[in-house]
PDB file of C-alpha atoms in Angstrom:
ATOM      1  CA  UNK A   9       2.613   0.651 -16.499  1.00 83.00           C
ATOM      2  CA  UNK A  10       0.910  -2.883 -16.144  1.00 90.00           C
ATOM      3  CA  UNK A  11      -2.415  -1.091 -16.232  1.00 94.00           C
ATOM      4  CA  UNK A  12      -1.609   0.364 -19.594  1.00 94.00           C
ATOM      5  CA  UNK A  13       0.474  -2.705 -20.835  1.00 93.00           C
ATOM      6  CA  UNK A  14      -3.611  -4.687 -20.100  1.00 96.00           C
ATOM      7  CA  UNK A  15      -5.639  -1.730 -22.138  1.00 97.00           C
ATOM      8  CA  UNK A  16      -3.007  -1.768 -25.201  1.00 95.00           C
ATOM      9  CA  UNK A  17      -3.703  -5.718 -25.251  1.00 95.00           C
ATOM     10  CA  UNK A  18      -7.542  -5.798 -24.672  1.00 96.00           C
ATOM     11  CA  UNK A  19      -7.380  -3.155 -27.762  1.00 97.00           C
ATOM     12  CA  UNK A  20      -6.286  -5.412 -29.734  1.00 97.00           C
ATOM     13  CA  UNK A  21      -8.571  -8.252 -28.761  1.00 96.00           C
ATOM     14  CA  UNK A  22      -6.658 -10.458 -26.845  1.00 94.00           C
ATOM     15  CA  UNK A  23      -6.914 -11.741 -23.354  1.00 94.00           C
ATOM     16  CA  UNK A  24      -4.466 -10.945 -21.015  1.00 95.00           C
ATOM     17  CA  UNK A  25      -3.928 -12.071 -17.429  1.00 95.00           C
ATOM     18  CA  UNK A  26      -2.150  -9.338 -15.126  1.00 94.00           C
ATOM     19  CA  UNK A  27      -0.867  -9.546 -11.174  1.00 94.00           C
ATOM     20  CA  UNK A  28       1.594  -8.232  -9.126  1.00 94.00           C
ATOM     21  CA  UNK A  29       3.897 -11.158  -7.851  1.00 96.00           C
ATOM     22  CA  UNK A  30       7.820 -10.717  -6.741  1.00 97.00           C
ATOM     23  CA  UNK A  31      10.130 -12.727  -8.267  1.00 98.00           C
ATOM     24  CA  UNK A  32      11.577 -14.006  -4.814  1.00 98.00           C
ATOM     25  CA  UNK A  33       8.410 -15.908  -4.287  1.00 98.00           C
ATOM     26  CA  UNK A  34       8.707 -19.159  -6.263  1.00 98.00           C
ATOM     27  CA  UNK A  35       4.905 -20.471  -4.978  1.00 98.00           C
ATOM     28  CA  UNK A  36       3.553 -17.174  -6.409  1.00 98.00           C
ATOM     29  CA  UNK A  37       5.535 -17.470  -9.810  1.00 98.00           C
ATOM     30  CA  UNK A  38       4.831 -21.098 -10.346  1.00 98.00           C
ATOM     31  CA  UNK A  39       1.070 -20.474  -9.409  1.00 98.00           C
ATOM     32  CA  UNK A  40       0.960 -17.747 -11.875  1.00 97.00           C
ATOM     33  CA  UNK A  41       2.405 -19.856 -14.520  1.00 98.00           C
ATOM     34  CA  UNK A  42      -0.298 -22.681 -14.306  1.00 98.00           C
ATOM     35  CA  UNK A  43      -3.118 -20.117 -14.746  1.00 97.00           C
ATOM     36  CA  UNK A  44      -1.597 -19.363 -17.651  1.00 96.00           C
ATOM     37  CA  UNK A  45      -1.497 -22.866 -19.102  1.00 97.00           C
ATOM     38  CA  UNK A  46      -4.345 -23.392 -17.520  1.00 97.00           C
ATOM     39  CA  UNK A  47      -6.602 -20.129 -19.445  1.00 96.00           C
ATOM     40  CA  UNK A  48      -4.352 -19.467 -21.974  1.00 95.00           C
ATOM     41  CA  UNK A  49      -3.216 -22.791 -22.942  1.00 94.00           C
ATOM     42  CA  UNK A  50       0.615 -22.294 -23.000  1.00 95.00           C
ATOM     43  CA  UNK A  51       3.919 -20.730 -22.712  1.00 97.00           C
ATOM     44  CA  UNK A  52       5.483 -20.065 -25.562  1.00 98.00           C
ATOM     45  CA  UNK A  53       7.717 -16.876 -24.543  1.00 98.00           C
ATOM     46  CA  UNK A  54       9.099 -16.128 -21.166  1.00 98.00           C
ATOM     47  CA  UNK A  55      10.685 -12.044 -20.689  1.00 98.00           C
ATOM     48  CA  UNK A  56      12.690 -11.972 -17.201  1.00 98.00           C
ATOM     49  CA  UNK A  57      12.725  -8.075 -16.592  1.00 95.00           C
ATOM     50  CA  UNK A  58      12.496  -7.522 -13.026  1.00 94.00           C
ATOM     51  CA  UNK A  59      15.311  -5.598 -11.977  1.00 94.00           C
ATOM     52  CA  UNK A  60      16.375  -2.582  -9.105  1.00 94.00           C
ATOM     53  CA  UNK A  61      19.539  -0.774  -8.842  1.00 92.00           C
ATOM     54  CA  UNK A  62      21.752   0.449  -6.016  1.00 89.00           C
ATOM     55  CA  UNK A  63      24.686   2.139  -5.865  1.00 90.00           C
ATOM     56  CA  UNK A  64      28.018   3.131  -4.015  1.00 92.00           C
ATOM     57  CA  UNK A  65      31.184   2.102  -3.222  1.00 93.00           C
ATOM     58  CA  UNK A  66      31.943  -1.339  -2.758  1.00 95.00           C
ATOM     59  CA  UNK A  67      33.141  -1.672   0.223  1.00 96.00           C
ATOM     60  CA  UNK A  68      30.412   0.296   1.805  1.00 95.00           C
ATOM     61  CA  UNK A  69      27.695  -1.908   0.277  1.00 95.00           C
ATOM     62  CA  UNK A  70      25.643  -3.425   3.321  1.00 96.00           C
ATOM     63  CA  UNK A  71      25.114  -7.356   3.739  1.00 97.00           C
ATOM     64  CA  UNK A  72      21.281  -6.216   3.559  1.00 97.00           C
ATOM     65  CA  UNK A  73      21.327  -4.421   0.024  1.00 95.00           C
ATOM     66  CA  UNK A  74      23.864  -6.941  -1.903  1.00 97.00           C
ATOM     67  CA  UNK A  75      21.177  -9.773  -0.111  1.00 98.00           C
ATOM     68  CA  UNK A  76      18.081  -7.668  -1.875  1.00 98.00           C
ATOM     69  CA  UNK A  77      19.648  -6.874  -5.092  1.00 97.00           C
ATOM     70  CA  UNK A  78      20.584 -10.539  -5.517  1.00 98.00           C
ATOM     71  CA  UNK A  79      17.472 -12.110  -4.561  1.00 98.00           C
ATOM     72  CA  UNK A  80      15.725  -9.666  -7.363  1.00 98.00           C
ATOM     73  CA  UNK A  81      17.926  -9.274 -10.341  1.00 98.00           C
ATOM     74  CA  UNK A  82      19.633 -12.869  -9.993  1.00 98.00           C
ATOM     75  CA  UNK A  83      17.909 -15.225  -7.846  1.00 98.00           C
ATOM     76  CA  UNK A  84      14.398 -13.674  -9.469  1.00 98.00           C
ATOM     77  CA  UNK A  85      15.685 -14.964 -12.934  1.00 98.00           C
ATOM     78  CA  UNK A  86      16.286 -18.520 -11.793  1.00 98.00           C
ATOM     79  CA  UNK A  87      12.454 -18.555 -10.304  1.00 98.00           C
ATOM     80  CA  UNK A  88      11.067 -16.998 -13.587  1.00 98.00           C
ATOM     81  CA  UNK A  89      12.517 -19.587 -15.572  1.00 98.00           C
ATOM     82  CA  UNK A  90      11.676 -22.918 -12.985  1.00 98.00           C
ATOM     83  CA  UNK A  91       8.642 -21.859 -12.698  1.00 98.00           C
ATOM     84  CA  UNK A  92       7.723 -21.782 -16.488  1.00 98.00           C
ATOM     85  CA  UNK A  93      10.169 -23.550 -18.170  1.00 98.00           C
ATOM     86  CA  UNK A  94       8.701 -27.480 -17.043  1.00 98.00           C
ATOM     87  CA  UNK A  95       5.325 -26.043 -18.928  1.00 98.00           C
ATOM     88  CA  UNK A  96       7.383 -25.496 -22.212  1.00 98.00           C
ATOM     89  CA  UNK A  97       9.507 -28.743 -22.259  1.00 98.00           C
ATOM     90  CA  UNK A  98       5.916 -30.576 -21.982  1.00 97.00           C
ATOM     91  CA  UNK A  99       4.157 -28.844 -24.598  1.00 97.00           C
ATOM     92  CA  UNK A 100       6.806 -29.807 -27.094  1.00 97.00           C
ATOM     93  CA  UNK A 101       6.704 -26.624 -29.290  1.00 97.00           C
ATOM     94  CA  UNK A 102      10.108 -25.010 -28.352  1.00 98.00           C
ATOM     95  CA  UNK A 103       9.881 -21.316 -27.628  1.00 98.00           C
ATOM     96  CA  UNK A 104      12.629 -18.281 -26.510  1.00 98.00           C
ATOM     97  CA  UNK A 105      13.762 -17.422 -22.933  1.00 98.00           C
ATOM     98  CA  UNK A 106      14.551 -13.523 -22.727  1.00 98.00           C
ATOM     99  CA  UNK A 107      16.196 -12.672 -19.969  1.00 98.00           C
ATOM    100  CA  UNK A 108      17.389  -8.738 -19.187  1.00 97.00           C
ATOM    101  CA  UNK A 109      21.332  -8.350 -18.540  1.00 97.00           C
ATOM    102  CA  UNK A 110      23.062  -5.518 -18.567  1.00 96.00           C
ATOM    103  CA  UNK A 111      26.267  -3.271 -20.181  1.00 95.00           C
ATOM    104  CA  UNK A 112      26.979  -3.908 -16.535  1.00 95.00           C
ATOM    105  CA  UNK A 113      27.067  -7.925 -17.308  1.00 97.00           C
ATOM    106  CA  UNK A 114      29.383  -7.859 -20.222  1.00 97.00           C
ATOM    107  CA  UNK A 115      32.206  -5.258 -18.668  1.00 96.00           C
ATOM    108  CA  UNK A 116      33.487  -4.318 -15.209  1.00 94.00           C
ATOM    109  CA  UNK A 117      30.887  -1.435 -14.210  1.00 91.00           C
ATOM    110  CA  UNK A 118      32.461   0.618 -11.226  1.00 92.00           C
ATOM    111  CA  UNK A 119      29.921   1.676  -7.953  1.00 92.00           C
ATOM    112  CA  UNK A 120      27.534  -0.937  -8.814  1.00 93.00           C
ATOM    113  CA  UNK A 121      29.311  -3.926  -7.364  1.00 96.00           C
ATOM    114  CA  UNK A 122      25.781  -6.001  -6.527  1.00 97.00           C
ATOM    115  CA  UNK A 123      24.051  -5.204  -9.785  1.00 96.00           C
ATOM    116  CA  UNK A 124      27.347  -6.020 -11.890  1.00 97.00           C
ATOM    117  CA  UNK A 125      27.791  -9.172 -10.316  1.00 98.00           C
ATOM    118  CA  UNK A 126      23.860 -10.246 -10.438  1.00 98.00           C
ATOM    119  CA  UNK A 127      23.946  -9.130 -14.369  1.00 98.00           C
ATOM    120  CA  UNK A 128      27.162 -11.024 -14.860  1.00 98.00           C
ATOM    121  CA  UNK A 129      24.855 -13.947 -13.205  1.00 98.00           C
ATOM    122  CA  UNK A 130      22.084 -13.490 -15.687  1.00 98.00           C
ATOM    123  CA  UNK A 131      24.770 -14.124 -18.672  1.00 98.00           C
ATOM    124  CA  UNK A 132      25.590 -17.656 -16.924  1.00 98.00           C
ATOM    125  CA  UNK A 133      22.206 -18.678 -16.746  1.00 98.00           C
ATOM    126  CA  UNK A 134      21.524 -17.551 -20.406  1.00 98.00           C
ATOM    127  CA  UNK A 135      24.270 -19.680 -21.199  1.00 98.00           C
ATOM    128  CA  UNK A 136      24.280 -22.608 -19.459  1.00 98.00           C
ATOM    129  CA  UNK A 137      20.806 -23.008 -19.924  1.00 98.00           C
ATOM    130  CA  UNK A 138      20.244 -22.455 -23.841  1.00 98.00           C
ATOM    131  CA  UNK A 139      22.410 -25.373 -23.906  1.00 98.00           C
ATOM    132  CA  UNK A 140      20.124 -27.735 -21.541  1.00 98.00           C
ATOM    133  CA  UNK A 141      17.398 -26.432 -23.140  1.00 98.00           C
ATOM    134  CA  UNK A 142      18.649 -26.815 -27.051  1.00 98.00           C
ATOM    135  CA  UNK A 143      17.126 -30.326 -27.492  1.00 98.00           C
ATOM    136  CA  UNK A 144      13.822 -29.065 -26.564  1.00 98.00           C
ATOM    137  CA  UNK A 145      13.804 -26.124 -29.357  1.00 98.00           C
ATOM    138  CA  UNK A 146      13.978 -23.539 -26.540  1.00 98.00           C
ATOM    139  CA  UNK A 147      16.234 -20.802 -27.015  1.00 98.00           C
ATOM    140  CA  UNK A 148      17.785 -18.574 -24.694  1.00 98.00           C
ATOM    141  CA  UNK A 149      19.198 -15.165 -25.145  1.00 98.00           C
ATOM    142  CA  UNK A 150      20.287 -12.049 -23.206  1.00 98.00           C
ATOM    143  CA  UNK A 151      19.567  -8.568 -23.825  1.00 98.00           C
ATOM    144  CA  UNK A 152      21.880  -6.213 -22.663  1.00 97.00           C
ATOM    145  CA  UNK A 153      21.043  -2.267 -22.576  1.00 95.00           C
ATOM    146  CA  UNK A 154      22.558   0.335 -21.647  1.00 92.00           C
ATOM    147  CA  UNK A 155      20.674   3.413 -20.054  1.00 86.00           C
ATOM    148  CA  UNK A 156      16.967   3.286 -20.633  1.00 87.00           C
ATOM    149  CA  UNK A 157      14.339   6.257 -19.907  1.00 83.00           C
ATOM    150  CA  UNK A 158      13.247   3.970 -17.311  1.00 83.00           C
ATOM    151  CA  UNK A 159      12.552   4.976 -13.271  1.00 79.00           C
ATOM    152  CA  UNK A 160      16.020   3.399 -12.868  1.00 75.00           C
ATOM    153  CA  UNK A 161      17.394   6.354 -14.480  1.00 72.00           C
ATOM    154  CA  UNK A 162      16.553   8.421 -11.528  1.00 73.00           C
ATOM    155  CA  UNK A 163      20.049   7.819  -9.646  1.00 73.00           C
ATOM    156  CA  UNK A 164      21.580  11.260  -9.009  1.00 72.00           C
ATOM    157  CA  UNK A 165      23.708   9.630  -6.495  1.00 81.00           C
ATOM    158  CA  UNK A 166      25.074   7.195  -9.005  1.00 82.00           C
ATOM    159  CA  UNK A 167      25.367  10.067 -11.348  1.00 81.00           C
ATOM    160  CA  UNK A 168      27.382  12.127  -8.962  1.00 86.00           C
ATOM    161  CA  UNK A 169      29.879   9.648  -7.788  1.00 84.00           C
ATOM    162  CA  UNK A 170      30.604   9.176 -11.966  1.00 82.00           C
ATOM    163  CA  UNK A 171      31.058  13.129 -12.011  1.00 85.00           C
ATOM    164  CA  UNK A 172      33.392  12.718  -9.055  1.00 85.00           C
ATOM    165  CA  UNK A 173      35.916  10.048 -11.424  1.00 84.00           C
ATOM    166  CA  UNK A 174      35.368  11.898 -14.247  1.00 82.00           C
ATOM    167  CA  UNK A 175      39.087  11.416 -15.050  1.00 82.00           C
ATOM    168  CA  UNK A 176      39.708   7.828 -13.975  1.00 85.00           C
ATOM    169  CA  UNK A 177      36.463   5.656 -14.389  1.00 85.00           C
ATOM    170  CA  UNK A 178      34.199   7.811 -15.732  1.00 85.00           C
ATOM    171  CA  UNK A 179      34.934   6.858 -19.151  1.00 86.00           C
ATOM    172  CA  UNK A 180      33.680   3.596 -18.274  1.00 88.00           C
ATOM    173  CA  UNK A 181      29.907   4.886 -18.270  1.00 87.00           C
ATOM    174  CA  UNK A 182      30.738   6.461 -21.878  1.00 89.00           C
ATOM    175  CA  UNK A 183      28.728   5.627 -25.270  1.00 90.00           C
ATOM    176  CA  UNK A 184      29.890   5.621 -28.880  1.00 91.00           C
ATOM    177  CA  UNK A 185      26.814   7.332 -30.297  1.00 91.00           C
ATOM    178  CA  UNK A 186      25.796  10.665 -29.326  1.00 91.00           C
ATOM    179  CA  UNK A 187      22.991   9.862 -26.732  1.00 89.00           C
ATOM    180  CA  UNK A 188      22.608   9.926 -23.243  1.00 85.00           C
ATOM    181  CA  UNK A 189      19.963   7.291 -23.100  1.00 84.00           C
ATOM    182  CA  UNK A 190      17.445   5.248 -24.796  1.00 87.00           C
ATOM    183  CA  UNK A 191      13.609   5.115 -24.748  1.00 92.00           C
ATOM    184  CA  UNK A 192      11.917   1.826 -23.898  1.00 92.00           C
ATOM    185  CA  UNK A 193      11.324   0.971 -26.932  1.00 93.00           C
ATOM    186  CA  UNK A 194      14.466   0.552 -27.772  1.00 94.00           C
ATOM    187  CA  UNK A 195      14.793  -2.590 -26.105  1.00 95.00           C
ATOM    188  CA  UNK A 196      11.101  -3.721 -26.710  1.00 95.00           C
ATOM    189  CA  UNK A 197      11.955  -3.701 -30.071  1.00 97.00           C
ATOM    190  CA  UNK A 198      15.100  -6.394 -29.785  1.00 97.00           C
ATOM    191  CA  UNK A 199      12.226  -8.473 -27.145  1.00 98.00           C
ATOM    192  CA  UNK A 200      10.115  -8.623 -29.774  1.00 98.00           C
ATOM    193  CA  UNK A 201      12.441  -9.806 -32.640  1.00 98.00           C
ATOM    194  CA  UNK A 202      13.793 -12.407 -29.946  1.00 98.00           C
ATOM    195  CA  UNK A 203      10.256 -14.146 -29.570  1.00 98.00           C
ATOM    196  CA  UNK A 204       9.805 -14.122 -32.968  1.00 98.00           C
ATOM    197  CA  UNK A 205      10.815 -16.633 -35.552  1.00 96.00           C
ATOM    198  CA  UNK A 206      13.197 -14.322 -37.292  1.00 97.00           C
ATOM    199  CA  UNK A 207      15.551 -15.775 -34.292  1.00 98.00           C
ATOM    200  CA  UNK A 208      14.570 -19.340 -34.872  1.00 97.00           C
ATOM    201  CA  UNK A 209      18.656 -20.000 -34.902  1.00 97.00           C
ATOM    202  CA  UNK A 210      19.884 -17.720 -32.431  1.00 98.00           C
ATOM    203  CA  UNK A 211      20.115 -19.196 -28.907  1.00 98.00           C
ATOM    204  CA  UNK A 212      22.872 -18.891 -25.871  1.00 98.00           C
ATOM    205  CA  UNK A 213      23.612 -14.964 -27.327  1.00 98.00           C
ATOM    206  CA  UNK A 214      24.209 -11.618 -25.811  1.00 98.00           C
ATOM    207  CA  UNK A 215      22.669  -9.131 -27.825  1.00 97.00           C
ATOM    208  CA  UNK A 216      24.173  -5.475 -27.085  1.00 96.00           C
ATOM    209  CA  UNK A 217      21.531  -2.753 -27.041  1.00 95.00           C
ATOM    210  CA  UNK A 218      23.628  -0.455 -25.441  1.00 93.00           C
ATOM    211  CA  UNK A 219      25.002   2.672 -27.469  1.00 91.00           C
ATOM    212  CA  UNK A 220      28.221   1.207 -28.229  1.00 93.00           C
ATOM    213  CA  UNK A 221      29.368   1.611 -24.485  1.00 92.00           C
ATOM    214  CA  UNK A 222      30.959  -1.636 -24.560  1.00 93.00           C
ATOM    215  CA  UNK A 223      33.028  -1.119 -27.711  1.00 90.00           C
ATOM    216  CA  UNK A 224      34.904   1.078 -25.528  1.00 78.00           C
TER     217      UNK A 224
END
């Protein structure tokens, strides 16, 4: 995917600096970050999008999983946005924060106890931050989707234990419109409108891209 994501952004002409780096290492992140001030000459747009999934009951979630899941999907955010967000205060041009929730962060999501709470997390941050941010013209939203065509989708476990309470909490997992899931593109699309201008006055929102699961 990142060697794909380079070629479609050579093609058009641009520059683009790729590497792998995990969001638990802060040194890595905020080394990354300079290069990009450094050759590109700014930040003007920050996407936090790292994310894994696990699943099962609650009370059989392991101290080492909730620790992992955490460190990625929460902690990961809060070192995506230290490491850049200095760089944009100091260049004095404002900009937009995206960071990736979840359905799971808005509503009470059953068998996914670490990933609910981490999502729930993300909506703090988005929060509390657009509004320490607000003087500086930053904006910060969250996206929230529901399923996307993604390699997350391939949970059969998940997908069984939702079979299993099809009666009880099943319903929870339901949409309003008649899909099962959504390709990528569905939520590139609401990134994209997000670092435009077209959102100039939209900061500190939760924008639903979800399938109407949590008008249920």
């Amino acid at each position: 995917d990142l060697a794909e994501t380079v070629a479609l952004v050579e093609k058009t002409g641009q520059r683009v600096i790729a590497e792998h780096v995990d969001v638990r290492d802060l040194p890595a992140l905020e080394a990354l970050a300079e290069r990009a001030v450094s050759e590109l000459g700014g930040i003007d747009v920050v996407v936090a999008n790292a994310g894994i999934l696990s699943w099962g009951n609650a009370w059989e979630l392991s101290t080492e999983a909730w620790n992992e899941l955490i460190d990625i999907n929460l902690t990961g955010v809060f070192h995506t946005v230290r490491a850049t967000v200095p760089h944009m205060i100091r260049a004095k041009k404002g900009g937009s924060i995206i960071l990736t929730s979840s359905s799971a962060g808005l509503k009470g999501q059953p068998f996914t106890l670490a990933y609910t709470a981490a999502k729930h997390g993300v909506v703090g941050i988005t929060r509390g931050l657009a509004n320490e941010l607000g003087e500086y013209d930053i904006r910060v939203n969250s996206i929230h989707p529901a399923g996307v065509r993604t390699e997350m989708m391939n949970v059969d476990g998940l997908f069984q234990m939702i079979q299993g309470k099809a009666a009880t909490l099943g319903p929870i997992f339901m949409n309003t419109l008649p899909h099962e899931s959504m390709k990528p593109e569905a939520v590139s699309a609401v990134v994209a409108f997000l670092a435009s201008d077209d959102s100039r006055y939209l900061t500190g929102a939760q924008i639903p891209v979800d399938l109407g699961t949590l008008n249920r």
